mmCIF file of C-alpha atoms in Angstrom:
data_model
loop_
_atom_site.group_PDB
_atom_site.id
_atom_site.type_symbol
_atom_site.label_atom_id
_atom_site.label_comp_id
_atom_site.label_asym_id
_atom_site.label_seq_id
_atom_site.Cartn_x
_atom_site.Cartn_y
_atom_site.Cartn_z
ATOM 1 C CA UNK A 1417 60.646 -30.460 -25.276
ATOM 2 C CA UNK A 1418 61.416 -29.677 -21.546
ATOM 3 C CA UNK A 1419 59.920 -27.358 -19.538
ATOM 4 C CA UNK A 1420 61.131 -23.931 -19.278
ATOM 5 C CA UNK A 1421 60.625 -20.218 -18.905
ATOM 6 C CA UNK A 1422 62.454 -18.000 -20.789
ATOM 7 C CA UNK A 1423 62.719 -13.812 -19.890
ATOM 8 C CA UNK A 1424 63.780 -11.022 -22.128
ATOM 9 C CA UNK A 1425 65.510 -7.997 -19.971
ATOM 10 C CA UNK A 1426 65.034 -4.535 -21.885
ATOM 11 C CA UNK A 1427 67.404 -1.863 -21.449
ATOM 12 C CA UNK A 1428 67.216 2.171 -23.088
ATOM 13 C CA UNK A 1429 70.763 3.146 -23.750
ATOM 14 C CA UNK A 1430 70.649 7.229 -23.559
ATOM 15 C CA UNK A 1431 74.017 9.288 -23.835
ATOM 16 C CA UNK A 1432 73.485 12.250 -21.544
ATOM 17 C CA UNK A 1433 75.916 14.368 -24.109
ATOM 18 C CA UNK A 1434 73.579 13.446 -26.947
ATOM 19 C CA UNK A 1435 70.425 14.587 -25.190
ATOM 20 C CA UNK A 1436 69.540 17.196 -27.470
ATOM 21 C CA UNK A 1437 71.084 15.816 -30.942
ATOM 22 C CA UNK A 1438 70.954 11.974 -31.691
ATOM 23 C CA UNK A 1439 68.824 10.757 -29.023
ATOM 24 C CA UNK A 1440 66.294 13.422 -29.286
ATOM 25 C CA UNK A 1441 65.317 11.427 -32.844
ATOM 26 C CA UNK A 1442 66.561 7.664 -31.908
ATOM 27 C CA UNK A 1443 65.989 5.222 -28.862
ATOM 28 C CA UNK A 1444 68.498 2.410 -28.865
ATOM 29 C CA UNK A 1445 67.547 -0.163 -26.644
ATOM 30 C CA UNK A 1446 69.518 -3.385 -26.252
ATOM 31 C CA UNK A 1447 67.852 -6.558 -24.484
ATOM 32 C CA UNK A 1448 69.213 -10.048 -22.651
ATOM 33 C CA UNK A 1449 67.395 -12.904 -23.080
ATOM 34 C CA UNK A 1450 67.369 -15.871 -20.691
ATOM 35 C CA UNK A 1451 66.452 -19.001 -19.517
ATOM 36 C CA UNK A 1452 65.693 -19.872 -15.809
ATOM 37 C CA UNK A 1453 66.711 -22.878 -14.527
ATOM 38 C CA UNK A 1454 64.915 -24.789 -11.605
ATOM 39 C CA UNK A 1455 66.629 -22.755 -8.863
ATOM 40 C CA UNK A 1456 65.451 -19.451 -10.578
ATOM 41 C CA UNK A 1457 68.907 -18.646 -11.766
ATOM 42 C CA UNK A 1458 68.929 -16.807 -15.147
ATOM 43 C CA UNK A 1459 71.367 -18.299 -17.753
ATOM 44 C CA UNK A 1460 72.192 -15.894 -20.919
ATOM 45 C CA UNK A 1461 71.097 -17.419 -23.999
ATOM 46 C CA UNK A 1462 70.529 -14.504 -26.484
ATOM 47 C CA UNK A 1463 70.604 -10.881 -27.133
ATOM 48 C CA UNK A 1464 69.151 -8.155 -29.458
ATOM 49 C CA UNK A 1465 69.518 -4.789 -30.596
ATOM 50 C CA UNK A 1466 66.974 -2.357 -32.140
ATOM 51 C CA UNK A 1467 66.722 1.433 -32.607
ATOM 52 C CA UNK A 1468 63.267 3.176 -32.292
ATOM 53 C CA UNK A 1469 63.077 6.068 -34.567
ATOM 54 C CA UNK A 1470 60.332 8.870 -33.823
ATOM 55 C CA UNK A 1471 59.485 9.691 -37.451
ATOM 56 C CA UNK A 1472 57.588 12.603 -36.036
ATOM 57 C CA UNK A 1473 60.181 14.384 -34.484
ATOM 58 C CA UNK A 1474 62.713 13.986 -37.331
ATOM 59 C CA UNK A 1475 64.007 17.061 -39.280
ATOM 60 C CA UNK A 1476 63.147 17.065 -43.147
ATOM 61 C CA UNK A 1477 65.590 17.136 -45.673
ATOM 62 C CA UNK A 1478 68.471 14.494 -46.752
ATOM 63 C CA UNK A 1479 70.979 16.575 -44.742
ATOM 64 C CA UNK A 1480 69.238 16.725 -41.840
ATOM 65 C CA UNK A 1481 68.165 13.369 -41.463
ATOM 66 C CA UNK A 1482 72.257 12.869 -41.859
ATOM 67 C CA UNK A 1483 72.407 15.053 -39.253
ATOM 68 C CA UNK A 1484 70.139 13.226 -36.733
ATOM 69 C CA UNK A 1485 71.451 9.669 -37.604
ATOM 70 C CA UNK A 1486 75.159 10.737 -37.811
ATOM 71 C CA UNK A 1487 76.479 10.863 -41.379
ATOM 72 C CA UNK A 1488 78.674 8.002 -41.499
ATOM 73 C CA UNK A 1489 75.508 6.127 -39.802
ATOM 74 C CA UNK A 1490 73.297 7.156 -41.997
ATOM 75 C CA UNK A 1491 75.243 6.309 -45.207
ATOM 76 C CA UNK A 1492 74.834 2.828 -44.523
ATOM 77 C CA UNK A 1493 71.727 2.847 -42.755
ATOM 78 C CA UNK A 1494 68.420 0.674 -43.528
ATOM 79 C CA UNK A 1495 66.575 4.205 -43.069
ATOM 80 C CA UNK A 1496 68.389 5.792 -45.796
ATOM 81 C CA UNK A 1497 66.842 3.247 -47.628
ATOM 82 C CA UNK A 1498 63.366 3.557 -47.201
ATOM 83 C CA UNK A 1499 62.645 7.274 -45.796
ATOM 84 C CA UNK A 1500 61.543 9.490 -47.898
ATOM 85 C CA UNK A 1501 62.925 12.670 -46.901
ATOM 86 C CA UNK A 1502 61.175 15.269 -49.325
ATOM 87 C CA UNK A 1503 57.964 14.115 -47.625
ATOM 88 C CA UNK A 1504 59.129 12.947 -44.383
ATOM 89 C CA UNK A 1505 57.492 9.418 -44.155
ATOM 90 C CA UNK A 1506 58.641 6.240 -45.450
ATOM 91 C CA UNK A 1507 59.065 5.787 -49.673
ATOM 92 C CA UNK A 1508 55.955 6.128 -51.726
ATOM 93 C CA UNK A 1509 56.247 2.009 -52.681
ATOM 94 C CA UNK A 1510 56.290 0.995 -48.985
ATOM 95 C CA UNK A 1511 53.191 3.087 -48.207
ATOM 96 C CA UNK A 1512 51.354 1.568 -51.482
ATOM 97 C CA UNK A 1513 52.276 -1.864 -50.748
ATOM 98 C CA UNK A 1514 50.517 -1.256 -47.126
ATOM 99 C CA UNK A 1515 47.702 0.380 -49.228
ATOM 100 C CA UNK A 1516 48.575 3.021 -46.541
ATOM 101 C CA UNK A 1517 47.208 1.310 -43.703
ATOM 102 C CA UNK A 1518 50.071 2.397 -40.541
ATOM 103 C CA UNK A 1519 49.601 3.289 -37.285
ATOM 104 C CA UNK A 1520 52.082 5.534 -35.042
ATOM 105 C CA UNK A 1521 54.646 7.563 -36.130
ATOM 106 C CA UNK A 1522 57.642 5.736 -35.142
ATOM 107 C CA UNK A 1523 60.406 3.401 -37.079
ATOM 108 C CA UNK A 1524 61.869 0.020 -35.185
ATOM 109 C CA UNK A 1525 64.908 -1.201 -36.484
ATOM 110 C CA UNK A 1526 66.034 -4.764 -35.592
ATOM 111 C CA UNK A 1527 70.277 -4.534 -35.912
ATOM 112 C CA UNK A 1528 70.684 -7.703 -34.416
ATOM 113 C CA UNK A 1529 69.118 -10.753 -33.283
ATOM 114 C CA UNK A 1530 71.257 -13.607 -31.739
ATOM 115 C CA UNK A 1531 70.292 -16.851 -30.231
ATOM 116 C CA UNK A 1532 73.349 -19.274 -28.784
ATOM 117 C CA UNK A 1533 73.801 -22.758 -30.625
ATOM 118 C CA UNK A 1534 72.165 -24.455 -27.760
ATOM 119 C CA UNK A 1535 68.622 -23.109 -28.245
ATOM 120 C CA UNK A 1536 68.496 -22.713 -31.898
ATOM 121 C CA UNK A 1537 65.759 -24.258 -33.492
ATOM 122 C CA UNK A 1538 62.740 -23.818 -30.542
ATOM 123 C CA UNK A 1539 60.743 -21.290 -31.963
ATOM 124 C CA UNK A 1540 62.597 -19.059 -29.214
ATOM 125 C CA UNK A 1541 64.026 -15.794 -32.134
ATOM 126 C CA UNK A 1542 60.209 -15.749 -33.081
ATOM 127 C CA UNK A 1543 58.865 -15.499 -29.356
ATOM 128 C CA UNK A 1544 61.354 -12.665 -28.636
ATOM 129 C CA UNK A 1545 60.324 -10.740 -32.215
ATOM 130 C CA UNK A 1546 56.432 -11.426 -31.050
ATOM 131 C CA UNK A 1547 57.431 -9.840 -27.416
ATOM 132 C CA UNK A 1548 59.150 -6.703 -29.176
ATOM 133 C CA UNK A 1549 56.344 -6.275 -31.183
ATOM 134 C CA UNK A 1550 53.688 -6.119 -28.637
ATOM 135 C CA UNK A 1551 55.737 -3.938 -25.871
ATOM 136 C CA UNK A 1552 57.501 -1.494 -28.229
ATOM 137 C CA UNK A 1553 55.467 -1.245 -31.427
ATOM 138 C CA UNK A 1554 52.257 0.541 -29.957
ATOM 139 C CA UNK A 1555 53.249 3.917 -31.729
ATOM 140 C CA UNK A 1556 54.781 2.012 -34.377
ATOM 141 C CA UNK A 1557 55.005 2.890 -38.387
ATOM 142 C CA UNK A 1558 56.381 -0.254 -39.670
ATOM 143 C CA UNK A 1559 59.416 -2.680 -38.319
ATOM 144 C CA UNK A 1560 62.468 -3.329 -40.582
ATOM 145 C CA UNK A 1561 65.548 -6.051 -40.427
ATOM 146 C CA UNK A 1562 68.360 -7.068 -42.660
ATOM 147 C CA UNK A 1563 67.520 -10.468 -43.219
ATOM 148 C CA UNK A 1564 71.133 -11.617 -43.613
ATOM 149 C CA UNK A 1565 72.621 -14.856 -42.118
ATOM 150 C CA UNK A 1566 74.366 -14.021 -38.993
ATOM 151 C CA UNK A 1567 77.830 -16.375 -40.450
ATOM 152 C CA UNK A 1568 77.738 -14.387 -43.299
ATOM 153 C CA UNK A 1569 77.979 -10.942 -41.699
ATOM 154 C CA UNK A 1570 81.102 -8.277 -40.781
ATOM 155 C CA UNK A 1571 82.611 -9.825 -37.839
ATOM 156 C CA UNK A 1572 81.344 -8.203 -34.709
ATOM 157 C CA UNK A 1573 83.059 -7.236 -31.361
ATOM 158 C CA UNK A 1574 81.589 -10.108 -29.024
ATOM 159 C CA UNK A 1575 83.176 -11.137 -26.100
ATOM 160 C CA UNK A 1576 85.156 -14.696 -26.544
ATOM 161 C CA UNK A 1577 82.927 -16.609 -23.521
ATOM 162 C CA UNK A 1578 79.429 -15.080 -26.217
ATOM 163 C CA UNK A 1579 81.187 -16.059 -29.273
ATOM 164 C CA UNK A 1580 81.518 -19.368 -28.326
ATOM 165 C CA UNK A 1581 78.289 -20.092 -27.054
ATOM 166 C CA UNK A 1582 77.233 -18.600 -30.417
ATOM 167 C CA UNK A 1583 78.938 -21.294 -32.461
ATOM 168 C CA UNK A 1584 78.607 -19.290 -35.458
ATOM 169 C CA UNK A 1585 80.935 -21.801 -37.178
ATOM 170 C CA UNK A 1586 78.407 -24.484 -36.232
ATOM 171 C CA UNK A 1587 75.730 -22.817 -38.909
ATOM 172 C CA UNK A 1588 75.216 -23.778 -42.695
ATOM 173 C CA UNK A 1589 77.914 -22.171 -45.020
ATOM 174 C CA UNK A 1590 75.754 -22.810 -47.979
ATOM 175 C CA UNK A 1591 74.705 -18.610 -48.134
ATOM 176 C CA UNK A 1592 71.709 -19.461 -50.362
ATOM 177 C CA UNK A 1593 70.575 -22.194 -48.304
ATOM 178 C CA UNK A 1594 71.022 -19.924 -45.046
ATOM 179 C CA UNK A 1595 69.298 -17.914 -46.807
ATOM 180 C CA UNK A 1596 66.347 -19.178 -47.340
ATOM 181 C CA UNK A 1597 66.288 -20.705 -43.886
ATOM 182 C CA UNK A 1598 66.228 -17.106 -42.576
ATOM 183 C CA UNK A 1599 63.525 -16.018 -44.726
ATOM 184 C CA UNK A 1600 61.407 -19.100 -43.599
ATOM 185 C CA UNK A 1601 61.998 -17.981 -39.801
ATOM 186 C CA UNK A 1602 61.428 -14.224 -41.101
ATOM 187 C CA UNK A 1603 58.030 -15.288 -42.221
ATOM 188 C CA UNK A 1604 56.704 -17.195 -39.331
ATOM 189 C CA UNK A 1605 57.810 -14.289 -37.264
ATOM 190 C CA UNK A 1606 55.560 -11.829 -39.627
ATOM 191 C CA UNK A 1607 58.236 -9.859 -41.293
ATOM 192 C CA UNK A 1608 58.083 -10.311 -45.002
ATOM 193 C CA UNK A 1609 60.565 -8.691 -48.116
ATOM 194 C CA UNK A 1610 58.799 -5.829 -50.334
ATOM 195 C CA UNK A 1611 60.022 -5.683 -53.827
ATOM 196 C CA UNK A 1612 62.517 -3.368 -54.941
ATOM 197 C CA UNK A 1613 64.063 -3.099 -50.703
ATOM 198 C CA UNK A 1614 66.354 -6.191 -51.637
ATOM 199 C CA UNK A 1615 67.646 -7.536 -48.574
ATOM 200 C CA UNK A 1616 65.402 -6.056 -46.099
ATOM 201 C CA UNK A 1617 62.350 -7.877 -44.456
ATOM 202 C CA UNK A 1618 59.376 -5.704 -42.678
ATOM 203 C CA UNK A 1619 56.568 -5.605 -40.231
ATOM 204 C CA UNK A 1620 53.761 -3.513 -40.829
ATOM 205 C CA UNK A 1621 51.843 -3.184 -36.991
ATOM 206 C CA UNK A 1622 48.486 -1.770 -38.474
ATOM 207 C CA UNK A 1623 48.654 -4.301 -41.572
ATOM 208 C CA UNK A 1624 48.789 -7.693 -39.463
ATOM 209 C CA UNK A 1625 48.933 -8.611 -35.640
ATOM 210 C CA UNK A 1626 51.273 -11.612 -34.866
ATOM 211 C CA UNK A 1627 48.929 -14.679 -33.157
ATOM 212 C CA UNK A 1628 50.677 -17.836 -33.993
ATOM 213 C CA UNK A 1629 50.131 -20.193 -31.586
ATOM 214 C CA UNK A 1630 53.150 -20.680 -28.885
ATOM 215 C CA UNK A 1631 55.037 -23.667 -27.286
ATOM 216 C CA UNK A 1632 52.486 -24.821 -24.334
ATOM 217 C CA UNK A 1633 56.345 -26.173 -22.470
ATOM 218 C CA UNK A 1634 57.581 -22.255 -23.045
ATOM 219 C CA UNK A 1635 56.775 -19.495 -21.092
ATOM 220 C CA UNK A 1636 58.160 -15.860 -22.226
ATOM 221 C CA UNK A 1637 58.004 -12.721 -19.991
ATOM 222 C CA UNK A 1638 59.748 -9.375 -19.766
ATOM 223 C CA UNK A 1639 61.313 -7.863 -16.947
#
């Protein structure tokens, strides 16, 4: 493999007019992820998207977590799955599969993790998880994803010069097989499926700390 540093560029999207309603509960934070070439120029090879929700601060009852997420949001939301909002923490079988060992009091959820057709394959998706987890999981509960194949899901509004460095059509369309593939990547990146949350994969901070060894030739930072 050649030599080559990649950077992931965090940014905290905040909606002044929301300042005391949804962002009060939810940080949504959207990051860039590049790779630097020998003149120090930064080339655009991936993105992702992730909400931090401060369990802590969040109102109890069903309709007011609707409230806080917005209720078409939250209809469809991976934390209408697993909150439990009688008790205001996360459902009774994710705490017991955990044996209740969490730290924090905050939720990450991953919405979206892309990586253009050009660097799949390097180990690079499970560097940037590793990243997230150690600079925005300090205070953290547990991390959730949808572990769905990116060809299989709703189209998405992506600009034409992204989409085609994405390649989706370039992927597997064998869904089981994709699949399975994603799990495998899930895995090696820590986040593992709990029976009965079909669909979803997780990351419990206070349950496991991600060490795999990294790609000597790559070199991730943050700016």
């Amino acid at each position: 493999m050649n030599e080559y540093s990649l950077c992931v560029e965090y940014t905290l999207r905040s909606y002044l007019e929301d300042l005391r309603n949804l962002d009060e509960y939810i940080s949504d934070y959207f990051a860039n992820i590049y790779t630097e070439d020998d003149n120090d120029n930064l080339e655009k090879i991936g993105q992702l998207s992730f909400r931090i929700v401060h369990l802590s601060s969040l109102p109890g009852a069903a309709s007011s977590y609707k409230d806080a997420f917005g209720p078409e949001y939250f209809e469809e939301s991976i934390a209408s799955r697993i909150l439990d909002f009688d008790n205001d923490d996360l459902k009774e079988s994710i705490l017991e599969h955990y044996n209740f060992n969490f730290i924090g009091h905050e939720l990450v959820i991953i919405d979206q993790l892309e990586i253009c057709e050009k660097y799949r394959g390097k180990g690079i998706g499970t560097l940037v998880l590793e990243d997230l987890f150690l600079r925005h999981c300090g205070n953290c509960r547990l991390v959730v994803m949808e572990a769905e194949p990116m060809q299989f899901q709703p189209s998405r509004d992506r600009q034409k010069e992204w989409n085609e460095k994405l390649n989706l059509k370039s992927l597997d369309r064998d869904y089981e097989k994709s699949k399975l593939k994603l799990l495998a990547f899930c895995q090696r990146s820590h986040m593992t499926p709990i029976e009965g949350f079909e669909g979803l994969v997780f990351f419990n901070p206070g349950w496991t700390t991600p060490h795999e060894d990294k790609d000597e030739d790559i070199i991730l930072y943050s700016l």
